[in-house]
CSV table of C-alpha atoms in Angstrom, one decimal:
chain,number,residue,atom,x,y,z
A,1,UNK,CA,0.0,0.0,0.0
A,2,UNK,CA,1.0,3.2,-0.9
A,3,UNK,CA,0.7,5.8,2.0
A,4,UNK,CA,-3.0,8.0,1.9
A,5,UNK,CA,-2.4,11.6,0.6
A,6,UNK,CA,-1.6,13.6,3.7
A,7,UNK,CA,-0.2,11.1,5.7
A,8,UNK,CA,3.8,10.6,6.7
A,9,UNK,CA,5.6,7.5,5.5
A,10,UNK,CA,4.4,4.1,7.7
A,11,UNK,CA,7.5,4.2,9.8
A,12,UNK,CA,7.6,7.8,10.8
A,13,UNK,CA,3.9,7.3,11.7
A,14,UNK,CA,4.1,4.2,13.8
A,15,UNK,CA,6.9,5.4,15.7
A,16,UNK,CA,5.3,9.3,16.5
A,17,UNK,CA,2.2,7.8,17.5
A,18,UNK,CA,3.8,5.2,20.1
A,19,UNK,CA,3.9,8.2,22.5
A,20,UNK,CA,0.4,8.6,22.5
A,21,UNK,CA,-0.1,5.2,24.1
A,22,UNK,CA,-0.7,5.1,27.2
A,23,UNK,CA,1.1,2.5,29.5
A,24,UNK,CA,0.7,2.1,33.4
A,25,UNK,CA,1.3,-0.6,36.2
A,26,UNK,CA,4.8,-2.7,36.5
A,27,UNK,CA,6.1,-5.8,35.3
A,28,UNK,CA,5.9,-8.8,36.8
A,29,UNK,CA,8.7,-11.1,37.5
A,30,UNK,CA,10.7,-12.5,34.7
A,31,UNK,CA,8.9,-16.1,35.6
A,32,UNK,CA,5.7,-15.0,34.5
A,33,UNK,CA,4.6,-17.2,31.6
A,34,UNK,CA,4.0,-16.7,27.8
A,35,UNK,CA,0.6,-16.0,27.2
A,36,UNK,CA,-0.8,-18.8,24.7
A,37,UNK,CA,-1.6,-18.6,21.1
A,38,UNK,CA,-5.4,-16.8,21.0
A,39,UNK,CA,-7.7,-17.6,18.5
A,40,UNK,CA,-7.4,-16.8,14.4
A,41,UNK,CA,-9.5,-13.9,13.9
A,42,UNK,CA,-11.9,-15.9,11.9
A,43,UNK,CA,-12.9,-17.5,14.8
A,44,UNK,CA,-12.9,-14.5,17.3
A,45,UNK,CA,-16.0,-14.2,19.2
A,46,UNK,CA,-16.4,-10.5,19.1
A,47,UNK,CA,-18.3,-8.7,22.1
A,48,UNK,CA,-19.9,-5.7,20.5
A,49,UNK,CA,-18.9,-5.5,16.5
A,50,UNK,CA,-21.5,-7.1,14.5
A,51,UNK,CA,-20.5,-9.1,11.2
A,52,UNK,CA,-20.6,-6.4,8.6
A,53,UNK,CA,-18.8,-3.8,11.1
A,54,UNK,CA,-16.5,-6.7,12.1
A,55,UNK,CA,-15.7,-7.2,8.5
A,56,UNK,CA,-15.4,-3.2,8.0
A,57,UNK,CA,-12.8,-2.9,11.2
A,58,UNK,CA,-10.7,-5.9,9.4
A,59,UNK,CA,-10.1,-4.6,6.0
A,60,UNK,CA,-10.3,-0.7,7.2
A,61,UNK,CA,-7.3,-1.4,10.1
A,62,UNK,CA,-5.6,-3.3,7.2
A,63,UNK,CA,-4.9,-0.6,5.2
A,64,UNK,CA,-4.2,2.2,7.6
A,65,UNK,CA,-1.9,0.0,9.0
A,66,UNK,CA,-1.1,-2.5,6.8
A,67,UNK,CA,1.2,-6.5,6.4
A,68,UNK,CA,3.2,-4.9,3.8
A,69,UNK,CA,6.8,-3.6,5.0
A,70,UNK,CA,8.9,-4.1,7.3
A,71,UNK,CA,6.8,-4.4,10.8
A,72,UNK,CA,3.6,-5.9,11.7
A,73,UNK,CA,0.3,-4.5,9.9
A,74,UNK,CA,-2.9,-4.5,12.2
A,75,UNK,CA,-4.0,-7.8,11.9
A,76,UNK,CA,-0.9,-9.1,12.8
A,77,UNK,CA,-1.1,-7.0,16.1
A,78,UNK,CA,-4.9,-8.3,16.3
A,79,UNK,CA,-6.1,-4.5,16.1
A,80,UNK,CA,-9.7,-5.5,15.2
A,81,UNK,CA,-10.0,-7.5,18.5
A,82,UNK,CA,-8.9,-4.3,20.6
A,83,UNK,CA,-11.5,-2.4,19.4
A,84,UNK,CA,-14.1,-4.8,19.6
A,85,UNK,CA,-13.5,-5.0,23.3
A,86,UNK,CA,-13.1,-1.1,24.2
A,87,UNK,CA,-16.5,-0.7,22.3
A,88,UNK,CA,-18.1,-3.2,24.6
A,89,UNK,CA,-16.3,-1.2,27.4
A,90,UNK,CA,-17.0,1.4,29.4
A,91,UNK,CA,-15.3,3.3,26.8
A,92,UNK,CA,-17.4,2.3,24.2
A,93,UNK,CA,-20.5,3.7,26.4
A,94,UNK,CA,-18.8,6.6,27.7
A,95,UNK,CA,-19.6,5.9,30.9
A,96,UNK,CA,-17.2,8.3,32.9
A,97,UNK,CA,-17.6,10.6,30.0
A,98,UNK,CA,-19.0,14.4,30.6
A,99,UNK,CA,-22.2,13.6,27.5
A,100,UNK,CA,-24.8,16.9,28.2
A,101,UNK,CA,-25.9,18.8,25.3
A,102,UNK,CA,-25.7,21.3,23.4
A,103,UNK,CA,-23.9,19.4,21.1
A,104,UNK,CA,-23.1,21.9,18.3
A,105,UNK,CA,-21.8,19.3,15.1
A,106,UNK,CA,-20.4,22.5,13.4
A,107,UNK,CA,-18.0,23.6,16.0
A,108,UNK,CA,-14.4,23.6,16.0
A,109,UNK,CA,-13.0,20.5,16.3
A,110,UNK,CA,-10.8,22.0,19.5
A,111,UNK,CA,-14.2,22.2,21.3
A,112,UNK,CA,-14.5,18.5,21.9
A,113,UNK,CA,-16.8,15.7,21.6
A,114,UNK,CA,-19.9,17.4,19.6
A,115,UNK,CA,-22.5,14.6,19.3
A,116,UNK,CA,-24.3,13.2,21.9
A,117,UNK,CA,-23.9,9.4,20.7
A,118,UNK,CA,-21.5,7.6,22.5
A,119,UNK,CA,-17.8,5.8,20.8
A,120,UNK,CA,-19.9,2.3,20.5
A,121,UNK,CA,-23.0,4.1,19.0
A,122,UNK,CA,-20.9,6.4,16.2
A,123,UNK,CA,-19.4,2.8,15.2
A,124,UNK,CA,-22.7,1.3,14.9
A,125,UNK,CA,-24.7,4.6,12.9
A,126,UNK,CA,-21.3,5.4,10.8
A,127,UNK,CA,-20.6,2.3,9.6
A,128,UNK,CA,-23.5,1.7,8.0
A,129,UNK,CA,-23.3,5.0,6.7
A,130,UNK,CA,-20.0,4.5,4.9
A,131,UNK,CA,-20.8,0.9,3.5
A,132,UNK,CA,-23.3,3.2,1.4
A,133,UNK,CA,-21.1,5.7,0.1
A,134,UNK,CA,-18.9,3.0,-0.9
A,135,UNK,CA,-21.9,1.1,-2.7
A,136,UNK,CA,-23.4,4.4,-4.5
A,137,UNK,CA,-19.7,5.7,-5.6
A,138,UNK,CA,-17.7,2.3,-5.9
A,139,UNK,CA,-20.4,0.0,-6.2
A,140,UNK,CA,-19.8,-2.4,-3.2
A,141,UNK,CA,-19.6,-2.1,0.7
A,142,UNK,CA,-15.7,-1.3,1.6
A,143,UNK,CA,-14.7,-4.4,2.8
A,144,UNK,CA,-15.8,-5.7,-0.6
A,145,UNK,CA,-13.7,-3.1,-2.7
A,146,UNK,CA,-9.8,-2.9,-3.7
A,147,UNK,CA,-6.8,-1.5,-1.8
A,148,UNK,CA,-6.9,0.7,-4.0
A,149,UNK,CA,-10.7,2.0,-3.5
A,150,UNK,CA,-10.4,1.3,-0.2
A,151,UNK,CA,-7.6,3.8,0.3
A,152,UNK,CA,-9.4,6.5,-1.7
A,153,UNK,CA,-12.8,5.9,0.0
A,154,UNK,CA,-10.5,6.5,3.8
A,155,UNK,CA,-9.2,9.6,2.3
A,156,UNK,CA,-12.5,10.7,1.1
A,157,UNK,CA,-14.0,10.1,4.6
A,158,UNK,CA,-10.6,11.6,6.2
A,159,UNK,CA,-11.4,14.8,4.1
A,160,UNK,CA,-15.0,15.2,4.7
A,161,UNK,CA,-16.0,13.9,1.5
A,162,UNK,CA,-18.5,11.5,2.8
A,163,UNK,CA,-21.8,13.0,3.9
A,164,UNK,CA,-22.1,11.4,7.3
A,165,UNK,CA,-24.4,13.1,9.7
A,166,UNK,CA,-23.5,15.4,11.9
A,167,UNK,CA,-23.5,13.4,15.0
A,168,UNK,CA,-20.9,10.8,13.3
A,169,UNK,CA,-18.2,13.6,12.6
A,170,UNK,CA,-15.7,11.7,15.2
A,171,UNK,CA,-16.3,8.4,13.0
A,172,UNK,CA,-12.7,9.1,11.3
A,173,UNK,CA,-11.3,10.2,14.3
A,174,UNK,CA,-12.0,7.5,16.0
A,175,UNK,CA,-11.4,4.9,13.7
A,176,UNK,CA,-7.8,6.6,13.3
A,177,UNK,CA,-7.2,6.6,17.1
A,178,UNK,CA,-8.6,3.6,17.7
A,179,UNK,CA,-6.6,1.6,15.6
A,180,UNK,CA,-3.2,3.3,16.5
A,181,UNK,CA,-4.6,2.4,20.4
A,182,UNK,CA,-5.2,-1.0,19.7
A,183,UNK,CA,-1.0,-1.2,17.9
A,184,UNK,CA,0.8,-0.1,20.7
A,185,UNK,CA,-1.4,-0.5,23.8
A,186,UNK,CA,-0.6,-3.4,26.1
A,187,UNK,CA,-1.7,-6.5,25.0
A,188,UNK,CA,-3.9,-6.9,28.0
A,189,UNK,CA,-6.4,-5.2,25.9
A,190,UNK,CA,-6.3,-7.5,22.9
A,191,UNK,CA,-4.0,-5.5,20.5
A,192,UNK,CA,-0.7,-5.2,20.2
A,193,UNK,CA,-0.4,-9.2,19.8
A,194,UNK,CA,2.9,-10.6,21.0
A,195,UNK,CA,4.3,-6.7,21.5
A,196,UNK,CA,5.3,-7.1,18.0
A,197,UNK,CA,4.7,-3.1,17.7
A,198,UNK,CA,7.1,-2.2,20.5
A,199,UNK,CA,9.9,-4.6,19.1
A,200,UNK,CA,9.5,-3.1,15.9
A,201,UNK,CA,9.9,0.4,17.0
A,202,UNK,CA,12.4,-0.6,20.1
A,203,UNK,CA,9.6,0.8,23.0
A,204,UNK,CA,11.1,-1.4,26.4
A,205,UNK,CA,7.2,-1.6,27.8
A,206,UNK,CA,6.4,-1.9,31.7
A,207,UNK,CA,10.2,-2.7,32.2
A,208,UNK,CA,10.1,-1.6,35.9
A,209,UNK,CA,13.6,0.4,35.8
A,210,UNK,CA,15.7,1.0,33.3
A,211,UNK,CA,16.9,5.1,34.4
A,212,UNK,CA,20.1,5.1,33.2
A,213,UNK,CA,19.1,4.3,29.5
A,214,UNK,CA,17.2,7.7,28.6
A,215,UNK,CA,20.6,9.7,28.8
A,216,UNK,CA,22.4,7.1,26.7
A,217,UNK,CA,22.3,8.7,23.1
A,218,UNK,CA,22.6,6.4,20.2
A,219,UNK,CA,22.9,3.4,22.2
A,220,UNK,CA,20.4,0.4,21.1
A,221,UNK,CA,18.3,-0.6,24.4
A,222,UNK,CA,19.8,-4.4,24.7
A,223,UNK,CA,16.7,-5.8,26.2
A,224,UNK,CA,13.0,-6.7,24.1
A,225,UNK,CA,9.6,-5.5,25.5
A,226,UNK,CA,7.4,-6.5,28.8
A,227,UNK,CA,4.0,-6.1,29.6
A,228,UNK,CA,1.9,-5.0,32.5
A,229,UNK,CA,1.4,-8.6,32.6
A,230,UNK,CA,5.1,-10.1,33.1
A,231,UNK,CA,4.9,-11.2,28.8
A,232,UNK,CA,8.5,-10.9,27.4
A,233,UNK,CA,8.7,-10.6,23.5
């Protein structure tokens, strides 16, 4: 895949956006043990996404982050399975989320959440949405359509080219987000599969000390990733 106009080259933009991950709690002793092989993603019971927006979060998190290169692509890193669970979270309702109107859908986008649907309920209105604008310009749903439509129809929506409703203008935003969440979270939460995304850009994880390290310029980190959980890559 080529990069979508706009957008810096795949390695510049998975290593700028592994600071806005957000990591907390230590690692466990070096005895904890692998976690085991999950299930293909084929056979993933999903806890929110239906089939058609299952099949949408698969080929859409495929191609903003996809196989081809040098790192893991977001299947590889199980993205689709991250964001199926924070929708059937307490994220995905906005549960400790401030949510009173007025919602104002033309305001600047500095000015916050402007709709008053929650993360799981934009999902399940925009999706929908966007299947049809990919039918009535492209002439099938976007899972359905090539890498190549599929990247112009994900620039089209990134510039406000789709006519979505006003209450599903975080749709790309989330979707973006999301799916750079679910690469370099822990894998706790069902992305990130195997830390493959922090040995690819050379992130250390939970590692409970290593203060020395920051001031040594140049200098490869000679130890791979763990997680909150004790995993070691």
């Amino acid at each position: 895949m080529t990069d979508l106009p706009g957008y810096p080259s795949r390695r510049s933009f998975l290593k700028a956006s592994a600071a806005g991950a957000a990591l907390s709690g230590l690692a466990l002793p070096a005895s904890a043990q692998q976690q085991p092989q999950p299930v293909s993603l084929d056979e993933y019971q999903r806890e929110y996404l239906n089939a058609d927006e299952w099949a949408f979060i698969m080929a859409a998190t495929a191609r903003l982050i996809p196989s081809e290169g040098d790192g893991p692509g977001a299947l590889e890193a199980r993205v689709p399975v991250f964001i199926d669970r924070q929708l059937a979270s307490d994220y995905g309702t906005a549960d400790d989320w401030y949510m009173e109107g007025p919602h104002d859908p033309n305001a600047e986008p500095a000015r916050g959440w402007q709709t008053p649907l929650n993360p799981a309920e934009v999902y399940r209105q925009a999706i929908p949405a966007f299947d049809a604008w990919c039918q009535e310009t492209h002439g099938a749903a976007f899972a359905e359509l090539s890498p190549e439509q599929q990247d112009a129809s994900l620039t089209s929506l990134q510039n406000g080219d789709v006519a979505l409703a006003g209450e599903l203008r975080e749709f790309w935003g989330l979707l973006l987000s999301n799916t750079k969440e679910g690469y370099f979270a822990d894998p706790q939460y069902g992305g990130n599969h195997g830390m493959q995304s922090w040995v690819y850009i050379g992130f250390p994880g939970a590692r409970a000390a290593y203060r020395e390290w920051p001031e040594r310029h140049n200098v490869k980190y000679p130890l791979g990733p763990v997680s909150i959980s004790g995993e070691r890559a």
